[in-house]
mmCIF file of C-alpha atoms in Angstrom:
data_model
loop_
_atom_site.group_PDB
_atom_site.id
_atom_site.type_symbol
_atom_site.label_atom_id
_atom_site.label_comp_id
_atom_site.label_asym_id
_atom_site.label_seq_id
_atom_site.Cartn_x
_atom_site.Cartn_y
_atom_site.Cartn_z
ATOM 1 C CA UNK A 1 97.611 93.009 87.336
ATOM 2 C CA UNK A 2 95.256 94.502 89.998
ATOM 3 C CA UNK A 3 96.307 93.729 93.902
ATOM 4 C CA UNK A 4 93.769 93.114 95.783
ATOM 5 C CA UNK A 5 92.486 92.884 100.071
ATOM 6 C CA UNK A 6 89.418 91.692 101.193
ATOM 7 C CA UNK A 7 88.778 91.509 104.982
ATOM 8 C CA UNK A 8 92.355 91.041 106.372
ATOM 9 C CA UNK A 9 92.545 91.335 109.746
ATOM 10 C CA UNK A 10 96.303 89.888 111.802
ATOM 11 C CA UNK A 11 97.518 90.011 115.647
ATOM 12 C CA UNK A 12 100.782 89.628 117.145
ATOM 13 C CA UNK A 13 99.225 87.720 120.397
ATOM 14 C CA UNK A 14 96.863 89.870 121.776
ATOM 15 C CA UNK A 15 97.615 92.873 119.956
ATOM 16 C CA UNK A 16 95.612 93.976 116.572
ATOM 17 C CA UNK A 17 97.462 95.177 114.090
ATOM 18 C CA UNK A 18 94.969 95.063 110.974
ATOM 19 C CA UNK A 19 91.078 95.199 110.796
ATOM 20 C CA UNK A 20 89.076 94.076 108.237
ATOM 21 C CA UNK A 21 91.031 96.059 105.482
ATOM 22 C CA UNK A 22 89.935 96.296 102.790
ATOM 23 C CA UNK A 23 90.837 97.947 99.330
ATOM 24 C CA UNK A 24 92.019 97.351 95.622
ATOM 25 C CA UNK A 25 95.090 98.253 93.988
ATOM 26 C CA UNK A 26 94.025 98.852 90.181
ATOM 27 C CA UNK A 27 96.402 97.508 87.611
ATOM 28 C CA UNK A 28 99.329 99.877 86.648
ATOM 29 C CA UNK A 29 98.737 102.247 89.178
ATOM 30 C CA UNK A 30 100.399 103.467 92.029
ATOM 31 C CA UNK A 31 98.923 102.931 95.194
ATOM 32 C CA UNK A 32 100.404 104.547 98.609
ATOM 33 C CA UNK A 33 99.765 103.123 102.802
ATOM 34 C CA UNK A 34 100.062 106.102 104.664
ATOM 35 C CA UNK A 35 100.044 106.125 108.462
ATOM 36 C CA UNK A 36 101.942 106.871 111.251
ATOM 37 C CA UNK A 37 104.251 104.130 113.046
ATOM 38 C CA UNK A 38 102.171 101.098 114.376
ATOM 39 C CA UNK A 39 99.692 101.727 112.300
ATOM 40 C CA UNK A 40 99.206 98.429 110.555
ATOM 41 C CA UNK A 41 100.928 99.642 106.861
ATOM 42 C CA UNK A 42 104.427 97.670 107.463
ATOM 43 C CA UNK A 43 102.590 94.364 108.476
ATOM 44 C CA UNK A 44 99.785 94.768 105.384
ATOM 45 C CA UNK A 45 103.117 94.862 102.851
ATOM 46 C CA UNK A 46 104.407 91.726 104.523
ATOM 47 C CA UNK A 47 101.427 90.010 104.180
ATOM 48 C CA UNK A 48 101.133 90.286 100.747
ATOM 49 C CA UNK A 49 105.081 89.818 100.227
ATOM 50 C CA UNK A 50 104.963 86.544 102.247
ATOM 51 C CA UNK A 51 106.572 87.733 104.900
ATOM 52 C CA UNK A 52 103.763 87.069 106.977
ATOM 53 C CA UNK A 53 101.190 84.129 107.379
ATOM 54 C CA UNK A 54 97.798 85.473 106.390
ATOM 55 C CA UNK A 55 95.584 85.000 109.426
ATOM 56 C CA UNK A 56 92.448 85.941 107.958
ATOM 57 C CA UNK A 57 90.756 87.354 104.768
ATOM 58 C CA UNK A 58 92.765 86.939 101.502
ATOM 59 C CA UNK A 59 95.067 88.516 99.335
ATOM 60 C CA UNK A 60 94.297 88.032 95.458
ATOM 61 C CA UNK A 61 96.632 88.940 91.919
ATOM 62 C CA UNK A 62 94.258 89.765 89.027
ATOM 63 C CA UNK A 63 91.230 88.327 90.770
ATOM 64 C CA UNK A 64 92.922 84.839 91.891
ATOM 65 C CA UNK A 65 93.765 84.340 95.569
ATOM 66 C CA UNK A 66 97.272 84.569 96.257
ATOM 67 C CA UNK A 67 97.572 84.086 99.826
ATOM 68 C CA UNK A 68 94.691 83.174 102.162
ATOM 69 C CA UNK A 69 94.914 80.483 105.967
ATOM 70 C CA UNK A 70 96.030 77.971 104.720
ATOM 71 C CA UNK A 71 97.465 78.849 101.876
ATOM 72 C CA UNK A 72 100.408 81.311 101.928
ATOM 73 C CA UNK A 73 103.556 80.731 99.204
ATOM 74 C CA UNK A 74 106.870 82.009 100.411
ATOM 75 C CA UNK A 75 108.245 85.121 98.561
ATOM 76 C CA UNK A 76 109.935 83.704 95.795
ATOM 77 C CA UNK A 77 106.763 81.758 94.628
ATOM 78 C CA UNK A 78 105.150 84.607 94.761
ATOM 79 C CA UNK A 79 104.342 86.918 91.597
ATOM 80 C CA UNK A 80 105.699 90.226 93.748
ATOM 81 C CA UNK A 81 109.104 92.373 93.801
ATOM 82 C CA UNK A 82 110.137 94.223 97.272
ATOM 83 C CA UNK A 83 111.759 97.043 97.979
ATOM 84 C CA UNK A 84 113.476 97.655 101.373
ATOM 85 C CA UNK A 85 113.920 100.863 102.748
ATOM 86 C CA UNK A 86 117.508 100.020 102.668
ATOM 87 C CA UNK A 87 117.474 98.288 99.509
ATOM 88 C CA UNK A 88 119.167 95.033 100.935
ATOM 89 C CA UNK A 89 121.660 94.460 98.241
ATOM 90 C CA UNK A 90 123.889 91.469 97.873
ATOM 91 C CA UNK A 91 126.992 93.462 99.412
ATOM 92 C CA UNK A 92 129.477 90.715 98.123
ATOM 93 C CA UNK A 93 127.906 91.557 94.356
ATOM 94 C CA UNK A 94 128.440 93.671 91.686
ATOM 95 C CA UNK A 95 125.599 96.119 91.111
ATOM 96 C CA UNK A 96 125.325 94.095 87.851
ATOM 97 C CA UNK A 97 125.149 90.766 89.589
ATOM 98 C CA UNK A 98 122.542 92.361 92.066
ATOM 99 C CA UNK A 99 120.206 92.878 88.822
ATOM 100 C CA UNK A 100 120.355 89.947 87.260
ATOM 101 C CA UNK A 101 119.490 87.961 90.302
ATOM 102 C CA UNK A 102 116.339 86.431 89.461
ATOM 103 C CA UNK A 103 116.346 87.160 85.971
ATOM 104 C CA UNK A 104 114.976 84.663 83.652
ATOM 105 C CA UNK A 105 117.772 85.996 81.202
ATOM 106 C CA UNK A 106 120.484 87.090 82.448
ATOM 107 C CA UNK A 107 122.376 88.812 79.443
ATOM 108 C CA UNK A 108 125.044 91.501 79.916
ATOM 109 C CA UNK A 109 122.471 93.682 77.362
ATOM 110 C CA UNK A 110 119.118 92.646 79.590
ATOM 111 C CA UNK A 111 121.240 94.100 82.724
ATOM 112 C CA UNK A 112 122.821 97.128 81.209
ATOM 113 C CA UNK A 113 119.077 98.303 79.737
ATOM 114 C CA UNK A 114 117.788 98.120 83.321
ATOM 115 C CA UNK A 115 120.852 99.916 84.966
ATOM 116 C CA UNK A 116 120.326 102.711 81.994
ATOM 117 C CA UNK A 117 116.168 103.340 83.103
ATOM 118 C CA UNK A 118 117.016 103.947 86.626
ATOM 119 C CA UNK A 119 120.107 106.548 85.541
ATOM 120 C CA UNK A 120 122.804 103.884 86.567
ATOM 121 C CA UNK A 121 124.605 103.551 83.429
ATOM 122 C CA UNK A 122 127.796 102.543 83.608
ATOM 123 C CA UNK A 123 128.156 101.668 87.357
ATOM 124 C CA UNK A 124 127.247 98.017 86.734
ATOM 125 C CA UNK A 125 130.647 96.824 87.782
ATOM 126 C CA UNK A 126 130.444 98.608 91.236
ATOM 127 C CA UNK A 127 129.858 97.146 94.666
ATOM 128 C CA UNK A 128 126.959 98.599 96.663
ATOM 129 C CA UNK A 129 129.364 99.881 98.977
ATOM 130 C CA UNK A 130 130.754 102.222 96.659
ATOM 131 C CA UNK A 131 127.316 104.030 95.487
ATOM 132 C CA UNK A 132 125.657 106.626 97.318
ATOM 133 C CA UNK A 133 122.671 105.747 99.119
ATOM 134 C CA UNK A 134 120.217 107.381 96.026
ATOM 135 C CA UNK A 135 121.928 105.110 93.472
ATOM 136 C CA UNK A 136 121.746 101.582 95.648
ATOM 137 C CA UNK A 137 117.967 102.619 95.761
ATOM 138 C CA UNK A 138 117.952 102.978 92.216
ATOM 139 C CA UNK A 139 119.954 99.521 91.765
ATOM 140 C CA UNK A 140 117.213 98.018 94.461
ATOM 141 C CA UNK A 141 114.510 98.992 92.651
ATOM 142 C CA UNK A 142 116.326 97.812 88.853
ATOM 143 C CA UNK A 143 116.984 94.153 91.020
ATOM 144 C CA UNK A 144 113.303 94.511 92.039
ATOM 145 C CA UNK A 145 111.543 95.188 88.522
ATOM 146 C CA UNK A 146 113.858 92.938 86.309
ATOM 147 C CA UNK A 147 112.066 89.871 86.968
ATOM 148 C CA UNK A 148 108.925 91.584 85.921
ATOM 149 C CA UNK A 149 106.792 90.751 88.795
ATOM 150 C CA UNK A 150 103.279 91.735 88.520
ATOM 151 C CA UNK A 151 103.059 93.786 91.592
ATOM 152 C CA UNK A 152 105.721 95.839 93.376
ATOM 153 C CA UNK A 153 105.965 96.195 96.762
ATOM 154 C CA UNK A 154 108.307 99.367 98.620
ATOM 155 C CA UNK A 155 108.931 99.799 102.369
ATOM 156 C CA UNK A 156 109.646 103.188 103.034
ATOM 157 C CA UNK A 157 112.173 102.838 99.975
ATOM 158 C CA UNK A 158 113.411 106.834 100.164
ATOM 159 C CA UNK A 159 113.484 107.061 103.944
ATOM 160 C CA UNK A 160 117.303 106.485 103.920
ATOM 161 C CA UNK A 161 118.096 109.541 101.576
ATOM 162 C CA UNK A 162 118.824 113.375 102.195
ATOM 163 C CA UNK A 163 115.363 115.340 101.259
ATOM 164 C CA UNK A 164 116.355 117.292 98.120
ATOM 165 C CA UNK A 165 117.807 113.586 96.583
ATOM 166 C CA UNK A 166 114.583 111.960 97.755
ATOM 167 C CA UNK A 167 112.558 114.344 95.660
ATOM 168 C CA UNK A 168 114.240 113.274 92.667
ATOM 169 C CA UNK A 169 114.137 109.568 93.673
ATOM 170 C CA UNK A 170 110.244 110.109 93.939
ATOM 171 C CA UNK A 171 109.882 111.813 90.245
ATOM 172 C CA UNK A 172 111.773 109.592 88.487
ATOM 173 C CA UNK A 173 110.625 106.163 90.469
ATOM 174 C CA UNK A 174 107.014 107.723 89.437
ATOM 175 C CA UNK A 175 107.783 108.147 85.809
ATOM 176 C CA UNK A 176 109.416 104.444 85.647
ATOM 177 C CA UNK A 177 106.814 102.454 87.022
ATOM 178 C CA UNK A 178 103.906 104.387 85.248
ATOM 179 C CA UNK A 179 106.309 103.940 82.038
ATOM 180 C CA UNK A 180 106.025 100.078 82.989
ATOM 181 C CA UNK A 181 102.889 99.803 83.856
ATOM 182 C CA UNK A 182 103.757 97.932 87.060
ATOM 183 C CA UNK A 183 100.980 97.699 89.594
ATOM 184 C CA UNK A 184 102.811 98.672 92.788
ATOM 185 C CA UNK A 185 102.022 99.681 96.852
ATOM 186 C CA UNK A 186 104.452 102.042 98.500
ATOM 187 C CA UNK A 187 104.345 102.172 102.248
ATOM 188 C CA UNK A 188 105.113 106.104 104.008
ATOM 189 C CA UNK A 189 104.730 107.919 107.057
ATOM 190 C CA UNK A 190 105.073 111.070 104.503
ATOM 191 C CA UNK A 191 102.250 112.767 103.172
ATOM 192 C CA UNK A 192 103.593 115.101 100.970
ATOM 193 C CA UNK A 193 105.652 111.172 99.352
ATOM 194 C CA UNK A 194 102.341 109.856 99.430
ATOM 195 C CA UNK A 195 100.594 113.143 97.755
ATOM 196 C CA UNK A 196 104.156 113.172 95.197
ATOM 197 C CA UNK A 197 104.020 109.651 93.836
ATOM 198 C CA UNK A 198 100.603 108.080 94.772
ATOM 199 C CA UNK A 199 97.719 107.668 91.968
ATOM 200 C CA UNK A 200 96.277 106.747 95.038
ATOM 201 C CA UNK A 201 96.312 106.962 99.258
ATOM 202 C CA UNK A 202 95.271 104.852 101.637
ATOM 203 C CA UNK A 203 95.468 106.425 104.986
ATOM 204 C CA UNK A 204 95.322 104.076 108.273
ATOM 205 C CA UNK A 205 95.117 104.469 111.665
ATOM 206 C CA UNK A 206 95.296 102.127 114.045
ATOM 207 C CA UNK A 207 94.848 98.690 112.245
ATOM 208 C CA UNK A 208 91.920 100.421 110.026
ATOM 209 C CA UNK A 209 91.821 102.205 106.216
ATOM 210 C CA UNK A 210 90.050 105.450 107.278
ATOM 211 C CA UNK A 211 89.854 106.925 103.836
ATOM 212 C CA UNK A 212 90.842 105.245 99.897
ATOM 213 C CA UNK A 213 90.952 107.406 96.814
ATOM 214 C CA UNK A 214 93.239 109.963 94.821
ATOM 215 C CA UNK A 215 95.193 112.849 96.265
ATOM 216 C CA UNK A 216 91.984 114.954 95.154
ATOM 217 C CA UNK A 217 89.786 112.908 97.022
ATOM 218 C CA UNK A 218 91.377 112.807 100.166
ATOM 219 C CA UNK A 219 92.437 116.671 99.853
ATOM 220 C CA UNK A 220 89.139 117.960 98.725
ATOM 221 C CA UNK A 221 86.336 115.517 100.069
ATOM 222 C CA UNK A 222 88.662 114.783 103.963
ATOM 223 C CA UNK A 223 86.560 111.674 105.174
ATOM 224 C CA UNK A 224 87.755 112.226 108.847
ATOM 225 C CA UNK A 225 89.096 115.410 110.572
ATOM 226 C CA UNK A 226 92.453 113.774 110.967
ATOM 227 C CA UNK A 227 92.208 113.361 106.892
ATOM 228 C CA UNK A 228 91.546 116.733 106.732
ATOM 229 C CA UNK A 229 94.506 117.505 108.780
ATOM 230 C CA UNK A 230 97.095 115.600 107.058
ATOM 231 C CA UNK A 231 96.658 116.827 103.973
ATOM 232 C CA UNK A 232 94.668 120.127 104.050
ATOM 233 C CA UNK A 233 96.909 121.511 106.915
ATOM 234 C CA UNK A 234 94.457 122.178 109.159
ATOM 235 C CA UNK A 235 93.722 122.122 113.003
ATOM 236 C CA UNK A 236 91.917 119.842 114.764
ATOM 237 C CA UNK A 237 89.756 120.897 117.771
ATOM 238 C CA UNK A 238 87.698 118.548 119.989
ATOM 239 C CA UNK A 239 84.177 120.438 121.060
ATOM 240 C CA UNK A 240 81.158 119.259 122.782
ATOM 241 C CA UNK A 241 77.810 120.012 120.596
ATOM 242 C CA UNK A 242 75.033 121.541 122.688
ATOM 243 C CA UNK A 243 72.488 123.474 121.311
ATOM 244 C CA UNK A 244 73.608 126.310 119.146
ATOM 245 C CA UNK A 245 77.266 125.782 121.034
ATOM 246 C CA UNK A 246 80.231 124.228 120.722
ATOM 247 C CA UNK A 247 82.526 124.169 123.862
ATOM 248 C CA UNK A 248 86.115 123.722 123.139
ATOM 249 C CA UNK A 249 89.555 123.836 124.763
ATOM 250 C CA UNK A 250 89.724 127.532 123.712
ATOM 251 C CA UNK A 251 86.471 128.552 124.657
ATOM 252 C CA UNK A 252 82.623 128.475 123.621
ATOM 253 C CA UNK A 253 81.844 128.835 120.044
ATOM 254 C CA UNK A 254 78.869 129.314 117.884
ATOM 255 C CA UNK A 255 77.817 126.821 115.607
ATOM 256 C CA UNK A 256 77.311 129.078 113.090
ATOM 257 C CA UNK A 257 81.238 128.823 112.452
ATOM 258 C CA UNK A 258 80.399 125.778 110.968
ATOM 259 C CA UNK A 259 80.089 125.044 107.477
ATOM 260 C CA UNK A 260 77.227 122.174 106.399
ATOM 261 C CA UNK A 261 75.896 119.686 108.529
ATOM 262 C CA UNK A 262 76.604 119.468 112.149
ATOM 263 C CA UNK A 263 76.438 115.649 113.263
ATOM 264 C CA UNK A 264 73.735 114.624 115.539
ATOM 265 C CA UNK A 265 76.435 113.229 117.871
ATOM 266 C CA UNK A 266 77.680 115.552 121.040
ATOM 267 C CA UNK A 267 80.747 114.833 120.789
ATOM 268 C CA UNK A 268 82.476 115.894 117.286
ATOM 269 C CA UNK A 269 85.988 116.824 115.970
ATOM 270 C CA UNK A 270 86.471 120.257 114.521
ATOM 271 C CA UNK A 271 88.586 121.276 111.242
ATOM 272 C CA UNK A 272 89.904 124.357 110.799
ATOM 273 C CA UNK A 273 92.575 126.431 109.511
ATOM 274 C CA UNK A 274 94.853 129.049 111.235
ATOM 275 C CA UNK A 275 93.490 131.574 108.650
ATOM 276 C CA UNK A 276 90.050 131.671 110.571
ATOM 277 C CA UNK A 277 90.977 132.387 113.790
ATOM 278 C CA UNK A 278 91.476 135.576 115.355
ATOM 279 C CA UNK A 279 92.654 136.373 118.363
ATOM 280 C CA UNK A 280 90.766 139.305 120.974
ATOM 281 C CA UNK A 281 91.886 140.149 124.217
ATOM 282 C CA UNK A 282 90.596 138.500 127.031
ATOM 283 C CA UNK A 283 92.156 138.731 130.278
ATOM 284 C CA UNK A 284 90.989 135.313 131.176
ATOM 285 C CA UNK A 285 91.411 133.832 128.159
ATOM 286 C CA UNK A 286 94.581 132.112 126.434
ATOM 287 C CA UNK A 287 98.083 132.567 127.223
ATOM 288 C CA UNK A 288 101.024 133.362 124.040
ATOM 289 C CA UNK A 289 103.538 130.468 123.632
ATOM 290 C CA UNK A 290 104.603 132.128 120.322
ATOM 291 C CA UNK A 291 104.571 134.982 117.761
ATOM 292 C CA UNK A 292 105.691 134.561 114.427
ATOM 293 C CA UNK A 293 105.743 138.103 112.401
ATOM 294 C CA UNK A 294 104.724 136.935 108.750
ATOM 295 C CA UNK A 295 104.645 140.943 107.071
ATOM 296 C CA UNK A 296 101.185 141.721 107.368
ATOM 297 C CA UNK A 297 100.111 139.109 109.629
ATOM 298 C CA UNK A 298 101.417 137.307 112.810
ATOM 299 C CA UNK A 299 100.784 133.459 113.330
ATOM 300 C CA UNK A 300 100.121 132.938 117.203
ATOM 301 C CA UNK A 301 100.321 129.955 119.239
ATOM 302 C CA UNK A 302 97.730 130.276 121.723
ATOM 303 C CA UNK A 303 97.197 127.566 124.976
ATOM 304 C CA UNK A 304 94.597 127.069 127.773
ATOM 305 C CA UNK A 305 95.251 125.826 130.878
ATOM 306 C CA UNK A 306 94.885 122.369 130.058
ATOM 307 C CA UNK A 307 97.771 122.617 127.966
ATOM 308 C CA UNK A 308 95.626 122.469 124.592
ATOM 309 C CA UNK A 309 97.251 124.382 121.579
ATOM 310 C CA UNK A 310 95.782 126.452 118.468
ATOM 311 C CA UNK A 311 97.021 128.360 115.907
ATOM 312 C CA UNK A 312 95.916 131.349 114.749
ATOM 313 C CA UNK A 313 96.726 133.936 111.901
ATOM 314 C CA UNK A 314 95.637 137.413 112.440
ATOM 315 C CA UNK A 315 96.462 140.959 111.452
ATOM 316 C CA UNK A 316 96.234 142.303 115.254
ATOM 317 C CA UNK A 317 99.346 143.171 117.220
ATOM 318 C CA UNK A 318 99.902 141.081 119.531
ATOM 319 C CA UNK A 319 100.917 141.528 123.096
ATOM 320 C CA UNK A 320 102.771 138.258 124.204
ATOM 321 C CA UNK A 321 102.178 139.039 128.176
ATOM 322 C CA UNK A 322 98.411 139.847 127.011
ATOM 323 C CA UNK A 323 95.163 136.914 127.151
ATOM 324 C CA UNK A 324 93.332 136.332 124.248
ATOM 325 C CA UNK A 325 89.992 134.474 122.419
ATOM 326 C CA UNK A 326 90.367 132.196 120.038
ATOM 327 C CA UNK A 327 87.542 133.384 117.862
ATOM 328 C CA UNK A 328 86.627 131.605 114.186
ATOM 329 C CA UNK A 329 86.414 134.499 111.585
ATOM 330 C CA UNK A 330 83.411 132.647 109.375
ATOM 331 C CA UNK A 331 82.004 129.686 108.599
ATOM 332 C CA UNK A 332 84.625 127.626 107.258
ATOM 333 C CA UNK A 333 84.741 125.630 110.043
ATOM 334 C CA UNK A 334 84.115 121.607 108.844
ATOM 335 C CA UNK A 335 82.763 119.512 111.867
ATOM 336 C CA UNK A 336 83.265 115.519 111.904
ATOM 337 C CA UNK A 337 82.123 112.757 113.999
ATOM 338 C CA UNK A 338 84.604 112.086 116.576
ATOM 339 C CA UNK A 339 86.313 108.636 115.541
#
């Protein structure tokens, strides 16, 4: 069953947390919220879990409106399993027990299948307590999906677990809920989690969705510099557009450096990568924070005055008492409207 948002917006007092978001989760697939704290991702979920009153727009399950003002079911009437980042087990049950809460049937067999799909065989007799945090994620997310809900909804469910165990967590939560077909939306602050498990991303900042689609998408076709950023590792530089200049932090570049369309708009972000700058000397030019010998190549951190950092990979030596240019190497430079 698809999930779907049209037009929520919510505020804690004064404060806005969402704005006008908007966006469908198609059926089956795996949709991530990725964003940085206070970004609005935690308080969409708990919307659409129930955990929160829906202000204003509406939140609809396979077209029909599940919560809107007025109308907003608590939790358990609501067609949705959650996923905590702690799990939030029973800790006075048995993992077994844990499942089979809020099963329709709760048969020894029904239990012990679901405890066998998320590698837990054999431990239904255990108390959370006594599993390692990777296996009471697994048992969370077994309690979570044995009900059958039509949509799943996780919290930051691997945040809790050591990095190479969270790796696995992510392949084989993947290959269960595309094996179930279970429309779900995972919440992270991780890109490369979000990149890992997500048939698609939805990256917010500050209340808004500033780009929806698939890891491609978002990796190839960056909607914003900070888009860009996140996921194509490069560098963001503010510059002022004037003429056949752009005046940055680092110095005055040409505008040939950039690739495509220049927006009409003075003020514009710039993405680029640490591959296409160089560095010449300049004795009024940037200080050396850092040299990092790479073989052929050094990567330099470079700063101005104003405390503004850049990164640069180049094959020069480097003098760290020496000044230096920041200077783009060709036009691969991608220039954005400043948001």
């Amino acid at each position: 069953m698809s999930l779907e948002f049209r037009h929520i917006a919510h505020a804690y007092g004064d404060v806005a947390a969402l704005r006008d978001v908007s966006f469908t989760v198609p059926t089956g697939e795996i949709t991530c919220l990725l964003g940085s704290s206070g970004c609005g991702k935690s308080t969409l979920l708990n919307l659409a879990a129930g955990l929160l009153s829906v202000q204003q727009g509406s939140i609809h399950v396979a077209e029909e409106a599940m919560a809107e003002p007025g109308k907003n079911p608590p939790p358990e009437a609501r067609p949705v399993g959650l996923v905590f980042q702690d799990g939030a087990l029973f800790p006075h049950m048995t993992i077994a027990k844990n499942v089979a809460f809020g099963m329709a049937d709760e048969g020894q067999d029904a239990v012990e299948a679901w405890l066998d799909q998320v590698g837990l065989a054999g431990l239904g007799g255990r108390y959370p307590h006594e599993l390692s945090g990777g296996q009471q994620q697994r048992a969370a997310l077994a309690r979570a999906m044995a009900p059958g809900p039509q949509v799943l909804l996780m919290d930051e469910p691997f945040a809790s677990v050591d990095i190479v165990l969270r790796r696995r967590l992510r392949r084989d939560c993947r290959m269960l809920l595309r094996a179930s077909g279970t429309t779900t939306v995972l919440v992270t602050h991780d890109p490369e989690e979000a990149l890992d498990i997500g048939d698609r991303i939805a990256v917010m900042e500050a209340g808004k969705i500033v780009q929806f689609g698939t890891p491609e998408d978002l990796h190839q076709r960056p909607a914003t510099a900070s888009v860009g950023a996140i996921f194509g590792g490069a560098q963001v530089v503010q510059a002022a557009h004037l003429g056949d200049e752009l005046q940055t932090p680092f110095g005055v570049w040409n505008v040939a450096c950039v690739a495509g369309p220049l927006p009409e708009t003075v003020d514009i972000d710039l993405l680029i990568y640490a591959e296409q700058i160089d560095c010449v000397p300049d004795p009024l030019g940037l200080s050396v924070r850092d040299v990092q010998p790479m073989g052929t190549a050094n990567r330099v951190l470079l700063s101005a005055e104003s405390g503004a950092e850049i990164t640069a990979i180049t094959s020069a030596i480097i003098d760290p008492a020496a000044r230096y240019r920041a200077v783009p190497q060709e036009a691969g430079t991608r220039a954005f409207v400043r948001t």
